[in-house]
């Protein structure tokens, strides 16, 4: 019952920095040093129900599939070890075979005994079974038959199956906002309708701790031995959850993420697993099942300011329209702003989500996100990092210093100075709140993370573009670390101006370095500039768009990195000054120009309820004609 993690957005970082299998380690024999041995390739598979039913969900596989997978993997050079055998070499991975495969089975279905065990024993494979202790011995209409405690005791007595915990009662969804939406328990601060508020930090910590302790207690009591491994329900985990697991006696935890186990994973004790589905091809020598090829990012930015209405029925209707438009464009990801900016002046004094930093205009972000996620889109939050209006209004001395003449930073009157510890902490606090309360797949840092040529760092008054760039990078990295503490698989992108694509090194106009963004694994999101309203509606220069794209691709290739350039051009759907929608033909022409320039990743926005919708704009395979605004009335 794991969540599918194979969507394109989860692979954004790999577009910028290809994942490494791990750090090479070696053991030295006394008096005779040996050559360094490459870190082994380690993969852990996550199975669920075993059945021949063709109508079951994709995570249900037949016993014949399991047998074929085992044999195909061995033919590809994999040594199948038990989890216990892998962990025994945790401190000395150089002693492992070159390729190691581990099989795990979640939830505790009876089909493990009836269907999986005969295959495993025939193939001489030891596996790990992780039952949900509150499910054991129960009957649930929405699940296949479950194992009982006597059956589990017989499995344990045989000695060829390891038992792990899949939690006691965390394998469920919780109400995650006032609108009744739900999300996986471990990743959710519950909405407590009885108290009219969200679960606080200590309530969340206590809920997880009590559940994990109860699961380990029951396994020890019923099976006569404690479990030392915890399998996170739906793969969700965070630093606080892992601390509670360790406190409850679990020394190793398993999550869901489509990649191999690295040396860093073995050190941390939190290991990724690949979700097994019927369409997996384990005979693939290219290992696409373990290293799925990166897919193009097709993103839309949604204008919540244009959709918001205090009348919930009206807001929901506009939201449904935006969902329809996003799907028609061919989007795979959606970006929703955390802050309200109805005047479009960058003065952010209200938010669309629960937080402890600024007042909430309407707690609708998670509701909108749930709606987009329901149709298969990954959801990102667009967040400021320097333009924290509430902070610089209360603390004027935290602002960047300005002096002399120069073009101001786009949209922003002033911002926090990134070299001040107080300013960084304000940004960290806000981003932490977003990660705590929102189920985000990614964070798009807004274009406020820049400094104009005439702006100075507050601490020592420097106008040096390099010094400013370093200070901004430090702030962003602290924000990313804070987010990963709660959403460890979160991806990051940064909004950059087109000028940053052309300036080698640090741009003096913005204190931004494109290569620096790539080095830190960020997708560069570049909104295509739109000039005056008349020109915007009659002739945006495609030649310039193609030139920008070619330059970005050339710079990426010059770095020697593989894969598509991690640059996404955001095709404007509206002219920002007049708010008039761009004709579908103009949007298509811009997207085509970006692709001719070699870019793979394309975006569109902002999505509102008005204007033409170029169907399939973000999917280059689509050839259907655009839907015009007049045709939808």
XYZ file of C-alpha atoms in Angstrom:
633
model
C 0.000 0.000 0.000
C 2.964 2.389 -0.597
C 2.766 5.669 -2.425
C 4.116 5.715 -5.966
C 7.326 7.676 -6.151
C 8.180 7.357 -9.833
C 6.777 10.756 -11.000
C 9.086 13.106 -12.876
C 9.232 15.725 -10.191
C 10.895 13.336 -7.760
C 13.780 13.173 -10.271
C 14.462 16.909 -10.626
C 17.683 16.855 -8.657
C 19.063 14.009 -10.757
C 18.712 16.305 -13.761
C 21.217 18.647 -12.211
C 23.489 16.341 -10.226
C 23.447 12.650 -11.271
C 23.033 10.384 -8.253
C 26.112 8.489 -7.147
C 25.934 4.905 -5.992
C 27.955 5.730 -2.905
C 31.421 6.460 -1.579
C 34.168 3.965 -2.359
C 35.455 2.204 0.748
C 38.080 -0.465 1.345
C 39.608 -2.526 4.113
C 43.355 -2.695 4.521
C 44.974 -6.001 5.327
C 47.672 -5.568 7.959
C 50.990 -4.886 6.268
C 49.515 -5.067 2.744
C 47.068 -2.308 1.684
C 44.488 -3.430 -0.858
C 43.136 -1.500 -3.825
C 39.978 0.466 -3.153
C 36.869 -1.519 -4.041
C 33.849 0.247 -5.524
C 30.861 0.565 -3.230
C 28.472 -2.302 -3.990
C 25.199 -1.781 -5.785
C 22.492 -2.394 -3.159
C 18.763 -2.456 -3.798
C 15.892 -3.272 -1.433
C 12.547 -4.249 -2.954
C 9.146 -3.584 -1.382
C 6.455 -6.175 -2.178
C 2.858 -6.165 -0.984
C -0.020 -8.544 -1.831
C 0.737 -11.659 -3.938
C -2.151 -12.710 -6.175
C -3.034 -13.675 -9.753
C -5.994 -11.271 -9.746
C -5.554 -9.051 -12.853
C -7.998 -6.509 -11.452
C -5.997 -5.887 -8.274
C -3.980 -2.708 -7.906
C -0.629 -2.455 -9.674
C 1.293 -3.282 -6.474
C -0.264 -6.767 -6.416
C 1.923 -9.255 -8.291
C 1.485 -12.980 -9.042
C 3.693 -15.629 -7.439
C 5.077 -16.364 -10.900
C 6.217 -12.746 -11.148
C 8.089 -13.099 -7.855
C 9.828 -16.278 -9.054
C 10.754 -14.692 -12.394
C 12.084 -11.593 -10.639
C 14.325 -13.661 -8.379
C 15.712 -15.668 -11.284
C 16.115 -12.657 -13.573
C 17.965 -10.754 -10.869
C 20.359 -13.623 -10.271
C 20.966 -13.827 -14.008
C 21.921 -10.151 -13.892
C 24.551 -10.849 -11.242
C 22.625 -9.989 -8.085
C 23.244 -11.833 -4.817
C 20.020 -12.011 -2.815
C 20.712 -11.529 0.885
C 18.428 -11.187 3.866
C 18.120 -7.765 5.444
C 19.903 -9.168 8.491
C 22.859 -10.251 6.341
C 23.049 -6.825 4.724
C 22.946 -5.008 8.063
C 25.631 -7.311 9.481
C 28.013 -5.731 6.940
C 26.693 -2.221 7.510
C 30.031 -0.995 8.876
C 32.021 -2.910 6.242
C 30.142 -2.717 2.941
C 33.364 -3.540 1.093
C 32.832 -7.126 2.282
C 29.512 -7.403 0.426
C 29.108 -8.908 -3.063
C 29.199 -6.395 -5.972
C 25.399 -6.478 -6.334
C 23.100 -7.077 -3.369
C 19.328 -7.474 -3.492
C 17.015 -7.641 -0.443
C 13.319 -8.594 -0.543
C 10.761 -7.165 1.890
C 6.970 -7.669 2.128
C 4.686 -5.045 3.691
C 1.377 -5.104 5.580
C 1.209 -8.773 6.643
C -1.135 -10.344 4.087
C -1.964 -14.047 4.264
C -0.852 -14.285 0.655
C 2.712 -14.048 1.955
C 2.289 -17.543 3.449
C 0.080 -18.984 0.718
C 1.804 -17.530 -2.350
C 5.176 -15.940 -1.552
C 6.728 -18.355 0.951
C 6.603 -21.437 -1.323
C 8.500 -19.477 -3.980
C 10.988 -18.026 -1.514
C 11.751 -21.427 -0.002
C 12.030 -23.067 -3.385
C 14.485 -20.370 -4.469
C 16.293 -20.410 -1.090
C 15.613 -16.710 -0.430
C 15.198 -15.211 3.026
C 12.892 -12.192 3.168
C 11.601 -9.633 5.659
C 7.897 -9.421 6.549
C 6.553 -6.199 8.095
C 3.018 -6.579 9.528
C 0.930 -3.699 10.847
C 0.376 -4.840 14.415
C -3.105 -3.333 14.783
C -4.146 -5.182 11.593
C -2.943 -8.638 12.672
C -5.846 -11.060 13.110
C -8.452 -8.581 11.858
C -10.731 -8.570 8.838
C -10.876 -5.399 6.752
C -13.224 -4.948 3.834
C -10.751 -2.782 1.930
C -7.815 -5.202 2.265
C -6.959 -8.782 1.298
C -6.969 -11.376 4.128
C -4.437 -10.634 6.876
C -2.208 -12.924 8.915
C -3.030 -13.850 12.505
C -0.651 -13.976 15.461
C -0.550 -17.829 15.459
C 0.367 -17.766 11.770
C 3.105 -15.232 12.422
C 4.464 -17.371 15.258
C 4.692 -20.370 12.908
C 6.584 -18.233 10.390
C 9.018 -17.058 13.051
C 9.558 -20.608 14.332
C 10.704 -21.768 10.895
C 13.557 -19.199 11.064
C 13.746 -18.219 7.407
C 11.723 -14.993 7.616
C 12.687 -11.852 9.531
C 9.904 -9.837 11.165
C 9.928 -6.035 11.094
C 7.334 -3.515 12.233
C 5.123 -1.535 9.876
C 3.865 0.533 12.847
C 0.875 -0.178 15.049
C -1.772 2.174 13.660
C 0.132 4.752 11.590
C -0.710 3.020 8.323
C -3.722 5.241 7.791
C -4.731 8.703 6.632
C -5.454 11.630 8.954
C -7.514 14.779 8.478
C -4.905 17.326 7.434
C -6.857 20.608 7.182
C -10.153 22.242 8.162
C -11.675 21.255 4.815
C -11.618 17.530 5.549
C -8.789 16.476 3.243
C -6.632 13.585 4.420
C -2.965 12.586 4.160
C -0.679 9.779 5.469
C -0.425 9.809 9.251
C 3.345 10.120 9.740
C 3.614 13.066 7.367
C 0.628 14.943 8.775
C -0.064 17.370 11.569
C -3.635 16.337 12.245
C -6.445 18.866 12.136
C -8.248 18.544 15.460
C -11.792 19.547 14.661
C -12.799 19.136 18.313
C -10.356 21.898 19.282
C -10.443 23.911 16.058
C -6.670 23.746 15.592
C -3.800 21.668 14.305
C -1.944 19.089 16.350
C 1.013 20.796 18.020
C 4.623 19.622 18.057
C 4.450 17.655 21.301
C 1.127 16.046 20.420
C 2.605 14.890 17.125
C 5.764 13.612 18.793
C 3.758 11.788 21.467
C 1.386 10.203 18.955
C 4.227 8.732 16.913
C 6.233 7.644 19.937
C 3.309 5.872 21.576
C 2.399 4.065 18.355
C 5.907 2.804 17.626
C 6.452 1.694 21.222
C 3.166 -0.225 21.147
C 4.070 -1.948 17.898
C 7.429 -3.133 19.249
C 5.815 -4.219 22.535
C 3.226 -6.345 20.733
C 5.786 -7.973 18.440
C 7.921 -8.866 21.463
C 4.969 -10.166 23.473
C 3.292 -12.138 20.692
C 6.355 -13.483 18.871
C 8.842 -13.787 21.699
C 11.438 -11.509 20.154
C 11.682 -7.747 19.518
C 11.889 -6.206 16.060
C 14.779 -3.872 15.369
C 13.633 -2.693 11.921
C 10.731 -0.324 11.215
C 9.130 0.061 7.799
C 7.650 3.539 7.453
C 3.987 3.515 6.354
C 3.711 4.917 2.816
C 7.422 5.740 3.053
C 6.883 8.965 5.029
C 9.440 9.918 7.670
C 11.242 12.937 9.094
C 13.890 13.716 11.704
C 11.447 13.762 14.600
C 9.805 10.518 13.485
C 13.175 8.805 13.115
C 14.183 9.984 16.587
C 11.004 8.470 18.000
C 11.703 5.225 16.171
C 15.189 5.037 17.651
C 13.848 5.817 21.102
C 11.360 2.954 20.707
C 14.162 0.511 19.903
C 14.265 0.500 16.089
C 17.871 0.822 14.960
C 17.077 0.758 11.227
C 14.136 2.138 9.253
C 13.048 1.519 5.661
C 11.322 4.015 3.419
C 10.211 4.177 -0.239
C 12.360 5.857 -2.847
C 13.266 4.528 -6.314
C 17.047 4.360 -5.942
C 19.884 2.230 -4.631
C 21.214 2.267 -1.073
C 24.230 4.545 -0.652
C 27.042 4.559 1.878
C 25.390 7.558 3.552
C 22.152 5.561 3.907
C 23.955 2.739 5.673
C 25.498 5.224 8.092
C 22.178 6.965 8.784
C 20.233 3.724 9.176
C 17.355 4.961 6.991
C 17.379 2.869 3.808
C 15.412 3.444 0.579
C 13.365 0.729 -1.099
C 12.023 0.324 -4.622
C 8.274 -0.257 -4.842
C 7.548 -3.420 -6.863
C 4.702 -3.258 -9.379
C 3.512 -5.630 -12.090
C 5.102 -3.521 -14.818
C 8.606 -3.868 -13.332
C 11.180 -5.409 -15.666
C 13.935 -6.964 -13.561
C 15.639 -8.531 -16.564
C 16.504 -5.032 -17.791
C 20.301 -4.805 -17.892
C 20.035 -0.996 -17.933
C 18.454 -1.151 -14.441
C 15.570 1.146 -15.366
C 13.615 -0.352 -12.459
C 16.250 0.971 -10.072
C 17.354 4.072 -11.935
C 14.300 5.164 -13.912
C 15.176 7.638 -16.658
C 14.455 11.254 -15.838
C 11.223 12.518 -17.338
C 10.639 16.054 -18.648
C 9.337 18.470 -16.047
C 6.034 19.966 -17.176
C 4.946 22.481 -14.565
C 2.201 25.048 -14.185
C 2.129 27.908 -11.741
C -1.306 28.589 -10.290
C -2.388 32.076 -9.252
C -4.203 31.536 -5.942
C -4.790 35.282 -5.664
C -6.904 35.123 -8.820
C -8.755 32.010 -7.654
C -9.376 32.957 -4.041
C -12.860 33.992 -3.003
C -14.303 34.090 0.550
C -17.276 32.173 -0.815
C -15.977 28.597 -0.577
C -18.268 27.260 -3.292
C -17.047 29.929 -5.704
C -13.418 29.247 -4.794
C -13.851 25.510 -5.267
C -15.434 26.081 -8.677
C -12.483 28.231 -9.747
C -10.094 25.647 -8.368
C -11.751 22.874 -10.365
C -11.414 25.022 -13.458
C -7.702 25.468 -12.752
C -7.279 21.704 -12.286
C -8.970 21.098 -15.630
C -6.750 23.680 -17.326
C -3.572 22.250 -15.792
C -4.435 18.777 -17.027
C -5.320 20.106 -20.474
C -1.907 21.773 -20.697
C -0.263 18.412 -20.007
C 1.206 19.330 -16.625
C 2.828 16.807 -14.316
C 3.625 19.296 -11.546
C 1.894 22.328 -10.115
C 3.329 25.251 -8.151
C 1.129 27.025 -5.573
C 2.195 30.232 -3.787
C 2.422 30.158 -0.005
C 1.764 33.888 0.386
C -1.014 36.134 -0.807
C -0.011 39.049 -3.057
C -3.312 40.363 -4.438
C -1.845 43.789 -5.325
C 1.112 42.187 -7.160
C 3.492 44.542 -5.356
C 5.466 41.984 -3.361
C 4.060 43.183 -0.043
C 3.396 39.851 1.658
C 1.350 40.191 4.838
C -1.025 37.212 4.550
C -0.605 33.531 3.727
C -2.655 30.714 2.253
C -1.447 28.164 4.767
C -1.074 27.517 8.470
C 2.127 28.992 9.908
C 3.351 30.801 12.998
C 4.943 33.780 11.251
C 2.221 35.802 9.530
C -1.598 35.939 9.551
C -3.507 33.427 7.445
C -5.809 34.956 4.833
C -7.344 31.557 4.104
C -6.063 28.089 4.955
C -6.657 26.760 1.439
C -3.200 25.777 0.170
C -3.443 22.173 1.372
C -6.982 21.907 0.057
C -5.881 23.079 -3.388
C -2.835 20.802 -3.249
C -4.998 17.803 -2.390
C -7.169 18.472 -5.417
C -4.203 18.647 -7.801
C -2.580 15.594 -6.195
C -5.817 13.644 -6.675
C -5.385 13.888 -10.461
C -1.749 12.792 -10.311
C 0.166 16.072 -10.170
C 3.157 16.648 -7.893
C 2.724 19.792 -5.805
C 5.371 22.430 -5.137
C 5.152 25.511 -2.960
C 6.464 28.862 -4.170
C 8.008 30.637 -1.211
C 9.915 33.839 -0.505
C 13.239 33.638 1.294
C 14.343 37.295 1.555
C 11.130 39.226 0.995
C 9.586 38.344 4.351
C 7.526 41.499 4.654
C 6.351 40.744 8.166
C 9.958 40.434 9.356
C 11.468 43.491 7.697
C 8.542 45.655 8.745
C 9.089 44.730 12.396
C 12.887 44.884 12.149
C 13.988 47.657 9.749
C 17.649 47.062 10.583
C 17.421 43.592 9.050
C 16.854 45.027 5.577
C 19.343 45.135 2.752
C 21.031 48.529 2.545
C 20.532 50.580 -0.601
C 22.409 53.549 -1.947
C 23.408 55.146 -5.198
C 21.697 54.623 -8.507
C 20.741 51.326 -10.005
C 17.891 49.254 -11.234
C 15.873 47.866 -8.282
C 15.325 44.169 -7.896
C 12.142 43.021 -9.712
C 8.912 43.562 -7.782
C 10.627 43.907 -4.426
C 10.863 47.250 -2.638
C 13.127 45.863 0.058
C 14.138 42.527 1.504
C 16.006 40.953 4.380
C 19.786 41.034 4.176
C 20.948 37.434 3.695
C 24.150 37.892 5.728
C 22.322 38.613 9.003
C 21.748 35.611 11.320
C 18.407 37.083 12.398
C 17.239 37.354 8.797
C 18.291 33.798 8.042
C 16.477 32.522 11.099
C 13.293 34.304 10.025
C 13.481 32.562 6.652
C 14.243 29.196 8.266
C 11.283 29.574 10.629
C 8.893 30.274 7.759
C 10.170 27.463 5.524
C 10.043 25.086 8.493
C 6.386 25.880 9.022
C 5.649 25.197 5.350
C 7.372 21.814 5.565
C 5.609 20.891 8.810
C 2.065 21.672 7.687
C 2.187 21.030 3.925
C 2.702 17.789 2.024
C 5.107 19.349 -0.450
C 7.038 17.575 -3.179
C 9.209 20.595 -3.861
C 10.029 24.203 -3.004
C 10.416 26.879 -5.659
C 12.341 29.818 -4.206
C 10.839 33.013 -5.566
C 12.863 35.661 -7.403
C 13.340 37.714 -4.217
C 16.538 35.726 -3.560
C 18.621 38.297 -5.414
C 20.284 41.670 -4.848
C 20.515 44.563 -7.283
C 23.836 46.214 -8.078
C 23.171 49.229 -5.818
C 22.078 47.112 -2.817
C 24.510 46.336 -0.021
C 24.731 43.632 2.592
C 23.595 45.053 5.923
C 26.339 43.539 8.061
C 29.398 45.040 6.389
C 27.991 47.157 3.574
C 29.514 45.163 0.722
C 28.246 45.655 -2.824
C 30.514 42.938 -4.192
C 28.343 40.624 -6.299
C 30.339 37.590 -5.206
C 29.926 38.361 -1.507
C 26.199 38.922 -1.985
C 25.850 35.691 -3.954
C 27.624 33.729 -1.216
C 25.354 35.254 1.453
C 22.214 34.410 -0.542
C 23.449 30.867 -1.076
C 24.036 30.462 2.644
C 20.482 31.559 3.398
C 18.985 29.203 0.798
C 21.002 26.233 2.029
C 19.835 26.812 5.609
C 16.247 26.950 4.359
C 16.701 23.720 2.393
C 18.176 21.964 5.409
C 15.206 23.073 7.518
C 12.748 21.740 4.923
C 14.543 18.406 4.566
C 14.290 17.849 8.311
C 10.539 17.409 7.767
C 10.354 16.469 4.056
C 13.602 14.608 3.345
C 12.695 13.803 -0.259
C 11.734 17.382 -1.102
C 13.234 18.849 -4.294
C 14.221 22.452 -4.882
C 14.130 24.969 -7.696
C 15.036 28.638 -7.910
C 13.468 31.396 -9.958
C 16.162 33.120 -12.049
C 16.025 36.031 -14.513
C 16.895 35.441 -18.172
C 20.004 37.626 -17.736
C 21.450 35.006 -15.408
C 21.527 32.592 -18.358
C 23.873 34.860 -20.275
C 26.184 36.226 -17.623
C 29.284 34.084 -16.951
C 29.785 33.730 -13.212
C 27.936 36.017 -10.809
C 25.596 38.510 -12.446
C 26.261 41.996 -10.988
C 22.643 42.951 -11.680
C 21.206 40.196 -9.470
C 24.093 38.614 -7.509
C 23.079 35.276 -9.040
C 25.305 32.570 -10.506
C 23.569 29.993 -12.712
C 26.287 27.365 -12.236
C 26.049 27.807 -8.465
C 22.352 26.940 -8.629
C 23.147 23.811 -10.630
C 25.930 22.824 -8.255
C 23.412 22.808 -5.414
C 20.991 20.555 -7.300
C 18.364 23.169 -8.140
C 16.173 23.368 -11.203
C 16.448 26.873 -12.674
C 12.958 28.212 -13.390
C 13.123 31.135 -15.807
C 9.939 33.153 -16.466
C 10.117 34.366 -20.064
C 10.053 38.179 -20.072
C 7.008 39.910 -21.475
C 7.334 43.494 -22.681
C 4.542 46.042 -23.015
C 0.990 44.874 -23.394
C 0.665 45.544 -27.111
C 3.853 43.733 -28.019
C 3.008 40.901 -25.665
C -0.226 40.232 -27.502
C 1.129 40.634 -31.018
C 4.731 39.493 -31.164
C 6.909 38.095 -28.361
C 10.244 37.410 -30.081
C 10.642 33.665 -30.462
C 14.191 34.198 -31.715
C 15.209 35.636 -28.342
C 13.575 32.744 -26.532
C 15.440 30.237 -28.679
C 18.710 32.120 -28.128
C 18.211 32.111 -24.332
C 17.518 28.380 -24.464
C 20.563 27.556 -26.597
C 22.790 29.560 -24.300
C 21.472 27.747 -21.205
C 21.961 24.339 -22.842
C 25.465 25.276 -23.977
C 26.452 26.354 -20.477
C 25.115 23.112 -19.024
C 26.990 20.992 -21.535
C 30.176 22.934 -20.772
C 30.017 21.704 -17.168
C 30.490 18.120 -18.371
C 27.393 16.898 -16.552
C 25.067 14.416 -18.190
C 21.366 14.615 -18.860
C 19.087 17.426 -19.927
C 19.898 20.962 -18.857
C 18.069 21.619 -15.544
C 16.431 24.780 -16.839
C 12.684 25.246 -17.174
C 11.309 28.097 -19.258
C 8.006 29.355 -17.902
C 5.828 30.368 -20.851
C 3.604 33.310 -19.833
C -0.121 32.737 -20.089
C -0.982 36.359 -19.328
C 0.531 39.780 -19.842
C 1.443 40.887 -16.291
C 0.466 44.554 -16.645
C -2.791 44.344 -18.553
C -3.684 40.852 -17.147
C -4.904 39.957 -20.617
C -4.391 36.356 -21.640
C -1.854 35.598 -24.364
C -3.356 33.902 -27.419
C -2.761 30.172 -27.544
C -0.743 30.526 -30.760
C 1.722 32.862 -29.036
C 2.140 30.486 -26.118
C 2.742 27.586 -28.483
C 5.294 29.592 -30.447
C 7.275 30.383 -27.300
C 7.238 26.770 -26.124
C 8.346 25.603 -29.572
C 11.189 28.147 -29.576
C 12.411 26.929 -26.194
C 12.408 23.345 -27.447
C 14.254 24.302 -30.640
C 16.869 25.781 -28.338
C 17.334 22.372 -26.748
C 15.341 22.718 -23.522
C 13.407 19.688 -22.302
C 11.590 21.214 -19.338
C 8.711 23.600 -20.042
C 6.266 25.386 -17.751
C 3.264 27.658 -18.036
C 1.633 30.227 -15.854
C 0.080 31.775 -14.071
C -3.018 29.607 -14.359
C -6.219 31.507 -13.632
C -9.800 31.040 -14.786
C -9.417 33.204 -17.881
C -7.638 33.110 -21.236
C -6.906 30.477 -23.860
C -5.729 27.009 -22.897
C -3.267 25.591 -25.462
C -4.092 21.909 -24.985
C -0.947 19.833 -24.662
C 1.312 22.894 -24.569
C 3.681 21.242 -22.084
C 3.699 17.858 -23.830
C 5.519 18.088 -27.153
C 3.711 14.957 -28.393
C 0.309 16.662 -28.215
C -1.087 18.024 -31.472
C -4.662 18.844 -30.446
C -5.860 22.383 -31.149
C -6.174 24.944 -28.338
C -9.350 25.543 -26.396
C -10.308 29.189 -26.710
C -11.907 31.139 -23.897
C -14.991 31.812 -26.020
C -15.479 28.089 -26.680
C -15.729 27.339 -22.969
C -18.489 29.791 -22.205
